[in-house]
């Protein structure tokens, strides 16, 4: 078709030329030419002279030229009557888009001053190329644009006219579009892109096209433009979570602020359409308390400490929303892992604080309940008690334990227990709780009182004071209170003859033993008896111990001279010593004994007085009287020796005897000698005799008086008991005579007994005056005088003792 067109236009050009020349000739007064634009300078346009009817001669004589018009470009000149182009003629420049482009000027015949108008029509040629300005274009289209949507393309410029102007557009570079060219009213073609295939920015955000505009000239010219089509984002992508469900497992002790989990959603859009905000979709108040969602980062942050025991699982729903409002949801599951963070709990549901020590094995003391809020192994709890205790922890149902006694208990060994019950769980590290159960053992009377020694020995000097404390013993009872309260008593049967109760008394509380009466060593050297200790339990327990009381000798007996026997009938024994006896001759031997023992009975002899000093010696310990030298004639026939026998007591006691030695060779000598010897009266013994008689008389009087008095009193108190008033006979007796209050009490007690026992018999076992002899008598008497009260007491007690004095 283009070929045809060209051919057609060419034909039309020739035709035009012919028509123009023809027209020129026919138009009177006006010469008209038609030329195409862009002809070379000097190109022939037309023969003006000829067309004006001038010949050669006229032309040269008259002259023909173009009348110049001021301010206009002279495109033509007339040369020899021929019109030629003098300047480049661009139709588009001169006439623009107007269809008819005619240049008008006048030619003048100079000599005739004749003006002729000339018109030159400039015809268009295809001298301009279609052109886009600018060459690069950017067009935008939304990715959501519908199929068939149109996008106006830029127009190319081609100032040529008609077919020489733009006739068609083509493009290359994209299959998404087709081109639609449309003719506007003014005949200008404009091109549009029509969307043929859906766009996806995410797939291909840019489409580069090359648009070509082609005119209808011959040859055709074309121009191109670079068109970049930018696909605009639309929020056509929903955000998508990377996981349909997020799972997080955390320990229950993670700190506040810890990021539990991070959710992420991806949106392929761009800009605001890919800006994602995370939110919890539906959240319970409970979960909202614990978790916080960072809306920009998707971090799930712990707000509050977790507790496995409160909840072990949390389910959250998260939503991601992009800037365009599209959203996706996902689930988050948070598993809480148990930690051994709870101590076992021990509760004592039942407890006894005290049990009797003789409770049977298996007695329940306490019931405990143990619990642990942890789960699994962390919640498995074991209970234990120290192994060295006589208790056992028995597991009963579930988590209950009972604490029972496991072996016999003894309060005396351990009076109380603090049983530490420990509950330990199986966690790592294990946690433990403990509680203390205090148990008091109550006493049972299971221990008899026990004496500290297996047997006791004690000593007392004879002639002790009445009520004197002898010794004290103690029995211990490890029991408690009444069960440990010991009472002492003396058991009868230890000694044969006298009842013990008259000799000894024991304070039942203190265990102090008192002598009721003075002991006499010469009567008993030792007393054996049993003391019993009994506690106050029910039934009571008792034990006894044997006691040996040794009575120690006192020098209370003076030596007793057996030979020579003291004079009974006034005559004295006589010893013979031959005059011819050699020195060292044994004349006689003084024999004495002492009822005491030991040192108190160790006798020594000495010559106290001798008629002829130095004639005799006496063995210090033998008592043998020997001659010291040969007898001389001047020595008296009858020698009298006073021998003193002294014991070794402290103080010593002594006795003396007079030994008469006759120096004679034979008995007849002696007899003759004796006749001449009159026994000199001993003035001292006479005095003693009188004194004794006097004292006996006075004593008899006094005793009679007292008997009368006693008889009166006895009648008055006939019916009253002896023991009613202990002070009866002691009004005048100073208490200081006794050892102490205990002694007094013991004394009184035994005294009452003693009186009842002795009133009938009128006979005392302990006769003080037994020690009496001639030397002791004076002491006794002076003693009685010095301590009258003592004497009265003696009289009151043992009235029969008065016989003693009578004897002496
Ligand atoms: C979310 O995290 C970012 C980055 O860590 C932080 O700047 C922002 O303050 C957080 N937002 C909230 C609400 O905590
Ligand atoms: C038991 O514990 C209490 C209180 O700590 C204490 O006073 C008592 O002496 C303890 N008893 C024993 C037998 O340890």
Coordinates of C-alpha atoms in Angstrom, one line a residue, residues 117-517:
X117 CA 2.7 39.7 -8.7
X118 CA 4.3 36.3 -8.4
X119 CA 3.1 33.5 -6.1
X120 CA 5.2 30.5 -5.4
X121 CA 3.5 27.7 -3.7
X122 CA 5.7 25.6 -1.6
X123 CA 4.7 22.1 -1.4
X124 CA 5.6 19.7 1.4
X125 CA 8.1 17.0 1.2
X126 CA 8.9 14.4 3.8
X127 CA 11.9 16.2 5.3
X128 CA 11.1 15.7 9.0
X129 CA 11.5 12.6 11.1
X130 CA 9.0 11.8 13.7
X131 CA 10.5 12.7 17.1
X132 CA 9.6 12.1 20.7
X133 CA 10.5 14.7 23.2
X134 CA 11.9 13.6 25.5
X135 CA 13.2 10.4 24.3
X136 CA 12.8 8.6 27.6
X137 CA 9.5 8.4 29.3
X138 CA 8.3 6.9 32.6
X139 CA 4.8 5.8 32.9
X140 CA 3.1 4.4 35.9
X141 CA 0.4 1.9 36.2
X142 CA -1.1 0.1 39.1
X143 CA -0.5 -3.5 39.3
X144 CA -4.2 -3.9 40.0
X145 CA -5.2 -2.3 36.7
X146 CA -7.9 -4.2 34.9
X147 CA -7.5 -5.8 31.6
X148 CA -8.4 -3.3 28.8
X149 CA -7.3 -0.4 30.9
X150 CA -5.5 2.1 28.7
X151 CA -2.3 4.0 29.1
X152 CA -1.8 7.0 26.9
X153 CA 1.6 7.1 25.2
X154 CA 3.5 10.2 24.4
X155 CA 3.0 11.6 20.9
X156 CA 5.8 11.9 18.5
X157 CA 6.2 15.2 16.6
X158 CA 6.5 15.4 12.8
X159 CA 5.8 18.9 11.3
X160 CA 5.4 17.5 7.9
X161 CA 1.9 17.5 6.4
X162 CA -0.3 14.8 5.3
X163 CA 1.2 11.5 4.6
X164 CA 4.5 13.0 5.5
X165 CA 3.4 13.3 9.0
X166 CA 3.1 10.4 11.5
X167 CA 1.1 7.6 10.1
X168 CA 1.7 4.7 12.5
X169 CA 3.1 3.6 15.9
X170 CA 4.6 0.3 16.9
X171 CA 6.2 -0.9 20.1
X172 CA 8.3 -3.7 21.3
X173 CA 9.3 -5.1 24.7
X174 CA 6.3 -6.4 26.5
X175 CA 3.7 -8.9 25.9
X176 CA 1.4 -7.5 28.6
X177 CA 0.2 -4.7 26.3
X178 CA -1.2 -4.1 22.9
X179 CA -1.2 -0.8 21.0
X180 CA -4.2 1.1 20.0
X181 CA -3.8 4.1 17.7
X182 CA -6.6 6.5 17.5
X183 CA -7.2 9.5 15.1
X184 CA -8.0 12.6 16.8
X185 CA -10.3 15.2 15.3
X186 CA -7.4 17.3 14.0
X187 CA -6.1 14.2 12.3
X188 CA -3.3 13.6 14.6
X189 CA -2.8 10.0 15.6
X190 CA -2.3 9.2 19.2
X191 CA -1.3 5.8 20.6
X192 CA -2.5 4.1 23.7
X193 CA -1.3 1.0 25.5
X194 CA -4.0 -1.5 26.3
X195 CA -3.5 -3.9 29.2
X196 CA -3.8 -7.4 27.8
X197 CA -2.4 -9.4 30.7
X198 CA -2.6 -8.9 34.4
X199 CA 0.3 -7.1 36.0
X200 CA 2.1 -8.2 39.2
X201 CA 4.6 -5.8 40.7
X202 CA 6.0 -8.6 42.8
X203 CA 6.6 -10.5 39.6
X204 CA 7.9 -7.8 37.3
X205 CA 7.9 -4.3 38.6
X206 CA 9.2 -2.7 35.4
X207 CA 8.3 -3.0 31.8
X208 CA 10.7 -1.4 29.3
X209 CA 9.2 -0.7 25.8
X210 CA 10.5 0.9 22.7
X211 CA 7.8 3.0 20.9
X212 CA 8.4 3.7 17.3
X213 CA 6.5 6.4 15.3
X214 CA 6.6 6.2 11.5
X215 CA 5.4 8.8 9.0
X216 CA 4.0 8.2 5.5
X217 CA 6.8 9.8 3.5
X218 CA 8.8 8.1 0.9
X219 CA 11.0 6.9 2.2
X220 CA 9.3 6.7 5.5
X221 CA 11.0 8.1 8.5
X222 CA 10.6 6.9 12.1
X223 CA 11.6 8.0 15.6
X224 CA 11.7 6.0 18.8
X225 CA 11.2 6.6 22.5
X226 CA 12.2 4.5 25.5
X227 CA 9.1 3.9 27.6
X228 CA 9.6 2.6 31.1
X229 CA 6.4 1.3 32.6
X230 CA 6.5 1.2 36.4
X231 CA 4.1 -1.1 38.0
X232 CA 2.7 0.5 41.1
X233 CA 2.4 -1.6 44.2
X234 CA -1.0 -2.5 45.4
X235 CA -1.7 -4.2 48.6
X236 CA -2.4 -7.4 46.9
X237 CA -0.4 -9.6 49.2
X238 CA -1.5 -10.7 52.6
X239 CA 1.2 -10.9 55.2
X240 CA 2.0 -14.6 55.9
X241 CA 3.4 -15.9 59.1
X242 CA 6.5 -18.0 58.6
X243 CA 5.0 -20.8 60.7
X244 CA 1.4 -21.8 61.1
X245 CA 2.1 -22.5 64.8
X246 CA 5.0 -21.3 66.9
X247 CA 6.1 -23.4 69.9
X248 CA 8.2 -22.2 72.7
X249 CA 9.4 -24.1 75.7
X250 CA 10.6 -22.1 78.6
X251 CA 11.7 -22.9 82.2
X252 CA 9.4 -21.5 84.7
X253 CA 12.1 -19.4 86.3
X254 CA 12.9 -17.2 83.3
X255 CA 13.1 -13.6 84.2
X256 CA 10.7 -10.9 83.3
X257 CA 11.6 -9.2 80.0
X258 CA 12.8 -12.4 78.6
X259 CA 11.8 -12.9 74.9
X260 CA 9.8 -16.1 74.9
X261 CA 9.4 -16.4 71.1
X262 CA 9.5 -14.2 68.0
X263 CA 6.8 -14.4 65.4
X264 CA 7.4 -13.2 61.9
X265 CA 5.1 -12.6 59.0
X266 CA 6.3 -11.7 55.5
X267 CA 4.4 -9.4 53.1
X268 CA 5.7 -9.3 49.5
X269 CA 4.3 -5.9 49.0
X270 CA 6.3 -2.9 49.4
X271 CA 6.2 0.4 51.3
X272 CA 3.4 0.8 53.7
X273 CA 1.8 -2.4 52.3
X274 CA 4.6 -4.4 53.8
X275 CA 4.8 -2.7 57.1
X276 CA 3.4 -5.3 59.5
X277 CA 2.0 -4.7 62.9
X278 CA 1.7 -7.6 65.2
X279 CA -1.1 -7.9 67.7
X280 CA -2.7 -10.6 69.9
X281 CA -5.9 -11.5 68.2
X282 CA -7.8 -12.7 71.1
X283 CA -6.2 -12.8 74.4
X284 CA -7.6 -13.8 77.7
X285 CA -7.0 -11.6 80.7
X286 CA -4.9 -14.3 82.2
X287 CA -2.5 -14.5 79.2
X288 CA -2.5 -10.7 78.8
X289 CA -1.0 -10.6 82.3
X290 CA 2.0 -12.6 81.3
X291 CA 2.8 -11.8 77.7
X292 CA 3.5 -8.7 75.8
X293 CA 3.8 -8.5 72.0
X294 CA 6.1 -6.0 70.5
X295 CA 4.0 -4.8 67.6
X296 CA 7.0 -4.0 65.4
X297 CA 9.4 -6.8 66.1
X298 CA 6.9 -9.6 66.8
X299 CA 8.8 -10.5 70.0
X300 CA 6.7 -12.1 72.7
X301 CA 8.0 -10.8 76.0
X302 CA 7.4 -12.1 79.4
X303 CA 5.7 -9.6 81.7
X304 CA 5.2 -11.6 84.8
X305 CA 7.1 -14.5 86.3
X306 CA 5.7 -17.9 85.2
X307 CA 4.7 -20.6 87.5
X308 CA 4.5 -24.1 86.2
X309 CA 2.2 -25.0 89.1
X310 CA -0.3 -22.3 88.1
X311 CA -0.3 -23.1 84.4
X312 CA 2.0 -25.2 82.3
X313 CA 0.7 -24.2 78.9
X314 CA -0.3 -20.9 77.3
X315 CA -1.9 -20.6 73.9
X316 CA -1.9 -17.3 72.2
X317 CA -3.2 -16.1 68.8
X318 CA -1.2 -13.5 67.0
X319 CA -2.2 -11.4 64.1
X320 CA -0.1 -9.7 61.6
X321 CA -1.6 -6.7 59.8
X322 CA 0.0 -4.8 56.9
X323 CA -0.4 -1.2 56.2
X324 CA -3.2 -1.9 53.8
X325 CA -5.2 -3.8 56.4
X326 CA -4.5 -7.3 55.2
X327 CA -3.8 -9.7 57.9
X328 CA -2.8 -13.3 58.8
X329 CA -3.1 -15.2 62.1
X330 CA -1.0 -17.8 63.7
X331 CA -0.8 -19.6 67.0
X332 CA 1.8 -19.5 69.7
X333 CA 2.0 -22.2 72.2
X334 CA 4.2 -21.6 75.2
X335 CA 5.1 -24.7 77.2
X336 CA 6.3 -24.0 80.7
X337 CA 8.9 -26.5 82.0
X338 CA 8.8 -27.5 85.6
X339 CA 11.7 -26.6 87.9
X340 CA 12.2 -27.8 91.4
X341 CA 11.2 -24.5 92.8
X342 CA 8.8 -25.6 95.4
X343 CA 9.9 -26.9 98.7
X344 CA 8.0 -29.9 100.1
X345 CA 5.4 -28.9 102.6
X346 CA 5.2 -30.8 105.9
X347 CA 2.1 -30.5 108.0
X348 CA 1.7 -32.1 111.3
X349 CA -1.9 -33.2 111.5
X350 CA -1.7 -35.0 114.8
X351 CA 1.0 -34.9 117.6
X352 CA 1.3 -36.0 121.2
X353 CA 3.8 -34.1 123.2
X354 CA 4.3 -36.6 125.9
X355 CA 4.1 -40.3 126.4
X356 CA 4.9 -42.5 129.4
X357 CA 8.3 -44.0 129.2
X358 CA 6.8 -47.5 129.4
X359 CA 4.6 -47.0 126.4
X360 CA 4.6 -50.1 124.2
X361 CA 6.6 -50.1 120.9
X362 CA 4.5 -48.9 118.1
X363 CA 2.8 -46.1 120.0
X364 CA 1.9 -43.3 117.5
X365 CA 3.4 -40.0 118.3
X366 CA 2.6 -37.9 115.3
X367 CA 0.9 -38.1 111.9
X368 CA 2.4 -35.9 109.2
X369 CA 1.3 -35.0 105.8
X370 CA 3.7 -34.1 103.1
X371 CA 3.1 -32.3 99.8
X372 CA 5.1 -30.8 97.0
X373 CA 3.6 -28.5 94.5
X374 CA 6.1 -29.4 91.8
X375 CA 5.3 -32.2 89.4
X376 CA 7.0 -35.2 88.2
X377 CA 10.2 -36.2 90.0
X378 CA 10.4 -32.7 91.5
X379 CA 7.2 -33.5 93.3
X380 CA 8.2 -36.9 94.6
X381 CA 8.9 -36.5 98.3
X382 CA 10.5 -38.8 100.8
X383 CA 10.4 -38.3 104.5
X384 CA 13.0 -39.4 107.0
X385 CA 14.1 -39.1 110.5
X386 CA 17.6 -39.5 112.0
X387 CA 18.4 -43.2 112.3
X388 CA 19.8 -43.1 115.8
X389 CA 16.4 -42.4 117.4
X390 CA 14.1 -45.0 118.9
X391 CA 11.4 -44.0 116.4
X392 CA 10.3 -45.1 113.1
X393 CA 8.5 -43.2 110.3
X394 CA 5.9 -45.3 108.7
X395 CA 4.4 -44.4 105.4
X396 CA 0.6 -44.8 105.4
X397 CA -1.8 -43.9 102.7
X398 CA -0.7 -41.4 100.1
X399 CA 1.4 -38.7 101.6
X400 CA 0.7 -39.5 105.2
X401 CA 3.4 -40.7 107.6
X402 CA 3.1 -41.7 111.1
X403 CA 5.9 -41.4 113.7
X404 CA 5.8 -44.4 116.0
X405 CA 8.1 -45.6 118.8
X406 CA 10.4 -48.3 117.6
X407 CA 12.2 -49.5 120.7
X408 CA 11.7 -49.3 124.4
X409 CA 12.1 -45.8 125.8
X410 CA 13.9 -44.9 129.0
X411 CA 13.2 -41.5 130.5
X412 CA 16.2 -41.8 132.8
X413 CA 18.5 -42.0 129.8
X414 CA 16.9 -39.6 127.5
X415 CA 14.1 -37.5 129.0
X416 CA 13.0 -35.8 125.9
X417 CA 13.5 -36.0 122.1
X418 CA 13.5 -33.5 119.4
X419 CA 12.7 -35.6 116.3
X420 CA 13.6 -33.8 113.2
X421 CA 11.4 -35.0 110.3
X422 CA 12.9 -34.1 107.0
X423 CA 11.0 -34.1 103.7
X424 CA 13.2 -34.2 100.6
X425 CA 12.0 -34.1 97.0
X426 CA 13.8 -35.8 94.1
X427 CA 14.6 -32.7 92.1
X428 CA 18.1 -31.6 91.2
X429 CA 19.2 -30.0 93.5
X430 CA 16.7 -31.5 95.9
X431 CA 14.8 -29.2 98.2
X432 CA 14.0 -30.1 101.7
X433 CA 11.8 -29.0 104.6
X434 CA 12.0 -30.2 108.1
X435 CA 10.0 -29.9 111.2
X436 CA 10.8 -30.7 114.8
X437 CA 8.5 -32.8 116.9
X438 CA 9.3 -32.5 120.6
X439 CA 8.4 -35.4 122.7
X440 CA 8.6 -35.5 126.5
X441 CA 8.8 -38.9 128.3
X442 CA 6.7 -39.2 131.4
X443 CA 8.2 -41.1 134.3
X444 CA 7.2 -44.6 135.3
X445 CA 8.5 -46.0 138.5
X446 CA 10.9 -48.4 136.9
X447 CA 14.0 -47.7 138.9
X448 CA 14.5 -48.7 142.6
X449 CA 16.5 -46.4 144.7
X450 CA 20.1 -47.5 144.6
X451 CA 22.7 -46.8 147.2
X452 CA 25.9 -45.3 146.0
X453 CA 28.0 -48.0 147.7
X454 CA 27.3 -51.7 147.8
X455 CA 28.0 -51.7 151.6
X456 CA 28.8 -49.1 154.1
X457 CA 31.3 -49.0 156.9
X458 CA 31.3 -46.4 159.6
X459 CA 33.0 -45.7 162.9
X460 CA 32.0 -44.1 166.1
X461 CA 33.8 -43.6 169.3
X462 CA 32.2 -45.3 172.2
X463 CA 30.7 -43.1 174.9
X464 CA 29.1 -41.0 172.2
X465 CA 26.5 -38.4 173.0
X466 CA 22.9 -39.4 172.8
X467 CA 21.5 -38.4 169.4
X468 CA 24.9 -38.0 167.9
X469 CA 24.9 -38.2 164.2
X470 CA 27.0 -41.2 163.1
X471 CA 26.9 -41.0 159.3
X472 CA 24.7 -40.4 156.5
X473 CA 24.0 -42.4 153.4
X474 CA 22.2 -41.7 150.3
X475 CA 20.3 -43.8 147.7
X476 CA 19.6 -42.3 144.3
X477 CA 16.5 -42.9 142.3
X478 CA 16.8 -41.7 138.7
X479 CA 13.0 -41.6 138.4
X480 CA 11.0 -38.4 138.7
X481 CA 9.2 -36.6 141.5
X482 CA 7.3 -39.1 143.8
X483 CA 8.9 -42.0 142.0
X484 CA 12.3 -40.7 143.0
X485 CA 11.4 -39.6 146.6
X486 CA 13.4 -42.0 148.8
X487 CA 12.5 -42.9 152.4
X488 CA 15.1 -44.6 154.5
X489 CA 14.5 -47.1 157.3
X490 CA 16.6 -49.4 159.4
X491 CA 15.7 -53.1 159.0
X492 CA 15.6 -55.2 162.1
X493 CA 17.5 -58.5 162.2
X494 CA 21.0 -57.4 161.8
X495 CA 21.9 -57.7 165.5
X496 CA 20.8 -60.4 167.8
X497 CA 20.4 -59.3 171.3
X498 CA 19.3 -55.8 171.6
X499 CA 16.6 -54.4 169.3
X500 CA 18.3 -52.0 166.9
X501 CA 15.7 -49.4 167.4
X502 CA 17.0 -48.7 170.8
X503 CA 20.4 -48.0 169.5
X504 CA 20.0 -46.4 166.1
X505 CA 17.6 -44.2 164.3
X506 CA 17.6 -42.9 160.8
X507 CA 16.1 -39.8 159.4
X508 CA 13.8 -41.2 156.8
X509 CA 14.3 -38.2 154.5
X510 CA 17.9 -37.4 154.8
X511 CA 19.4 -40.8 155.4
X512 CA 21.3 -39.5 158.4
X513 CA 21.9 -42.2 161.1
X514 CA 21.9 -41.2 164.7
X515 CA 23.0 -43.0 167.8
X516 CA 20.2 -43.1 170.4
X517 CA 22.4 -44.1 173.3

